[in-house]
Amino acid sequence: PHKCSHPDLGEIWIGGSRKKHIGRTPPARYIKMEAEKNAFFVMYCASQFPRVEIADVRIIPAADDLFWVDVELKNDKDYPTISDRAMKLKRIPMDKISIGSTQKITQIDIPEGSAYIYPYNDGGKCQAITSKGTEFMLKGKDKQHFAALVALEGNSGWLEVVVDSQHGGMVKKKISIKKD
């Protein structure tokens, strides 16, 4: 505030303090509308928290009793399953994908890193799923491919793909395998 000279009133004070609530709080008749807008925004943000999904699991014959298990994971939300800051500080466990199966199916351990289901096609490149499980993270609106090599003893069996993410949830999908 500062002093001013008014022609009729003389010396007066004009202006005011720069307190937080002045100019920020709407008039009473608009408070409900502002609260609704804020609530809708908060609910939208909450709806965009990560959700890991097993988009597709394909069984691809590789040899007589060997099969590739091709898994596509997706997070169709805006937020990642692990923030970059949490990864840098190592404050949260990584997401993990693993395969469980009947006794008739044995997972063949392939080295950690990239695997090629179709060696002459870069589109067939994916991360290998090791017998201990493979750690990963999904960004917002992201898809990733994973592959495991399994051996089938007998004519049929089943396996289960398990994905565990602290923020994206736990997802399981059971698939049966049969020899032709």
Short mmCIF file of C-alpha atoms in Angstrom, two decimals, residues 17-153:
data_model
loop_
_atom_site.label_atom_id
_atom_site.label_comp_id
_atom_site.label_asym_id
_atom_site.label_seq_id
_atom_site.Cartn_x
_atom_site.Cartn_y
_atom_site.Cartn_z
CA SER A 17 -0.99 -6.67 0.67
CA ARG A 18 0.26 -9.45 -1.63
CA LYS A 19 -1.19 -12.25 0.44
CA LYS A 20 -1.79 -15.64 -1.15
CA HIS A 21 -5.58 -15.64 -0.90
CA ILE A 22 -6.06 -12.25 -2.57
CA GLY A 23 -6.69 -12.68 -6.29
CA ARG A 24 -6.54 -16.50 -6.13
CA THR A 25 -9.71 -17.51 -4.39
CA PRO A 26 -12.70 -17.10 -6.69
CA PRO A 27 -15.88 -15.43 -5.52
CA ALA A 28 -18.18 -17.72 -3.51
CA ARG A 29 -20.50 -18.38 -6.44
CA TYR A 30 -17.60 -19.91 -8.44
CA ILE A 31 -15.95 -22.02 -5.72
CA LYS A 32 -18.03 -25.13 -6.50
CA MET A 33 -17.18 -24.92 -10.21
CA GLU A 34 -13.44 -24.50 -9.46
CA ALA A 35 -13.51 -27.45 -7.05
CA GLU A 36 -15.16 -29.64 -9.71
CA LYS A 37 -12.54 -28.67 -12.31
CA ASN A 38 -9.77 -29.48 -9.85
CA ALA A 39 -11.37 -32.82 -8.93
CA PHE A 40 -11.74 -33.80 -12.60
CA PHE A 41 -8.08 -32.95 -13.24
CA VAL A 42 -6.94 -35.00 -10.24
CA MET A 43 -9.09 -37.96 -11.35
CA TYR A 44 -7.66 -37.74 -14.88
CA CYS A 45 -4.11 -37.76 -13.49
CA ALA A 46 -4.96 -40.79 -11.35
CA SER A 47 -6.41 -42.57 -14.39
CA GLN A 48 -3.05 -42.21 -16.15
CA PHE A 49 -1.04 -44.11 -13.51
CA PRO A 50 0.81 -47.06 -15.09
CA ARG A 51 -0.91 -50.36 -15.80
CA VAL A 52 1.14 -53.21 -17.24
CA GLU A 53 -0.74 -55.52 -19.58
CA ILE A 54 0.27 -58.66 -21.42
CA ALA A 55 -0.85 -57.60 -24.86
CA ASP A 56 0.02 -60.81 -26.68
CA VAL A 57 1.69 -64.18 -26.08
CA ARG A 58 2.62 -66.24 -29.12
CA ILE A 59 4.08 -69.73 -29.20
CA ILE A 60 6.37 -70.13 -32.22
CA PRO A 61 7.76 -73.58 -33.08
CA ALA A 62 11.57 -73.52 -33.36
CA ALA A 63 12.37 -77.23 -33.71
CA ASP A 64 10.75 -80.59 -32.93
CA ASP A 65 10.35 -80.01 -29.19
CA LEU A 66 11.61 -76.42 -28.90
CA PHE A 67 9.30 -73.42 -28.88
CA TRP A 68 9.81 -69.66 -28.69
CA VAL A 69 7.50 -67.88 -26.28
CA ASP A 70 7.05 -64.34 -27.65
CA VAL A 71 5.51 -61.94 -25.11
CA GLU A 72 4.44 -58.36 -25.80
CA LEU A 73 3.96 -56.11 -22.78
CA LYS A 74 2.40 -52.68 -22.90
CA ASN A 75 1.69 -49.71 -20.69
CA ASP A 76 -0.95 -47.62 -22.46
CA LYS A 77 -1.03 -44.97 -19.74
CA ASP A 78 0.98 -41.72 -19.63
CA TYR A 79 3.08 -42.39 -16.52
CA PRO A 80 6.01 -44.86 -16.60
CA THR A 81 6.14 -47.88 -14.30
CA ILE A 82 9.32 -46.47 -12.73
CA SER A 83 10.33 -42.81 -12.81
CA ASP A 84 13.81 -41.85 -14.00
CA ARG A 85 14.51 -40.29 -10.61
CA ALA A 86 13.56 -43.48 -8.74
CA MET A 87 15.84 -45.48 -11.04
CA LYS A 88 18.72 -43.09 -10.50
CA LEU A 89 18.30 -43.26 -6.72
CA LYS A 90 17.57 -47.02 -6.81
CA ARG A 91 14.57 -46.44 -4.55
CA ILE A 92 12.19 -48.88 -6.20
CA PRO A 93 12.58 -52.46 -7.46
CA MET A 94 12.60 -52.93 -11.21
CA ASP A 95 9.65 -54.59 -12.94
CA LYS A 96 10.18 -58.30 -13.53
CA ILE A 97 8.91 -60.83 -16.08
CA SER A 98 9.29 -64.57 -15.52
CA ILE A 99 7.89 -67.85 -16.79
CA GLY A 100 6.48 -70.70 -14.72
CA SER A 101 5.41 -74.03 -16.20
CA THR A 102 4.41 -77.64 -15.73
CA GLN A 103 7.10 -80.26 -15.22
CA LYS A 104 6.78 -81.22 -18.90
CA ILE A 105 8.11 -77.82 -20.00
CA THR A 106 11.70 -76.77 -19.35
CA GLN A 107 12.93 -73.25 -19.93
CA ILE A 108 16.23 -73.17 -21.78
CA ASP A 109 18.44 -70.45 -20.37
CA ILE A 110 19.55 -68.00 -23.03
CA PRO A 111 21.99 -65.20 -22.23
CA GLU A 112 20.55 -61.97 -20.88
CA GLY A 113 20.18 -59.24 -23.47
CA SER A 114 18.72 -59.23 -26.96
CA ALA A 115 17.26 -62.32 -28.59
CA TYR A 116 16.13 -62.79 -32.17
CA ILE A 117 13.17 -65.02 -32.88
CA TYR A 118 13.63 -64.35 -36.60
CA PRO A 119 17.37 -63.76 -37.06
CA TYR A 120 17.05 -62.04 -40.45
CA ASN A 121 14.37 -59.60 -39.31
CA ASP A 122 15.14 -56.74 -36.91
CA GLY A 123 11.44 -56.66 -36.06
CA GLY A 124 11.97 -59.99 -34.32
CA LYS A 125 14.41 -58.46 -31.82
CA CYS A 126 13.35 -58.75 -28.20
CA GLN A 127 14.71 -59.06 -24.67
CA ALA A 128 15.50 -62.56 -23.43
CA ILE A 129 13.59 -63.91 -20.45
CA THR A 130 16.08 -65.76 -18.26
CA SER A 131 15.17 -68.59 -15.90
CA LYS A 132 15.59 -66.20 -12.92
CA GLY A 133 13.38 -63.60 -14.59
CA THR A 134 14.26 -60.44 -16.47
CA GLU A 135 14.09 -56.91 -15.07
CA PHE A 136 12.72 -54.06 -17.17
CA MET A 137 10.74 -50.82 -17.05
CA LEU A 138 7.98 -49.52 -19.30
CA LYS A 139 7.76 -45.85 -20.17
CA GLY A 140 4.45 -44.12 -20.73
CA LYS A 141 2.63 -45.32 -23.88
CA ASP A 142 5.30 -48.00 -24.34
CA LYS A 143 5.47 -51.57 -25.67
CA GLN A 144 8.27 -54.11 -25.28
CA HIS A 145 8.85 -57.60 -26.62
CA PHE A 146 10.34 -60.46 -24.61
CA ALA A 147 11.20 -64.01 -25.64
CA ALA A 148 12.01 -67.30 -23.93
CA LEU A 149 13.01 -70.64 -25.39
CA VAL A 150 11.25 -73.68 -23.90
CA ALA A 151 11.50 -77.43 -24.48
CA LEU A 152 8.35 -79.56 -24.37
CA GLU A 153 8.53 -83.12 -23.09
#
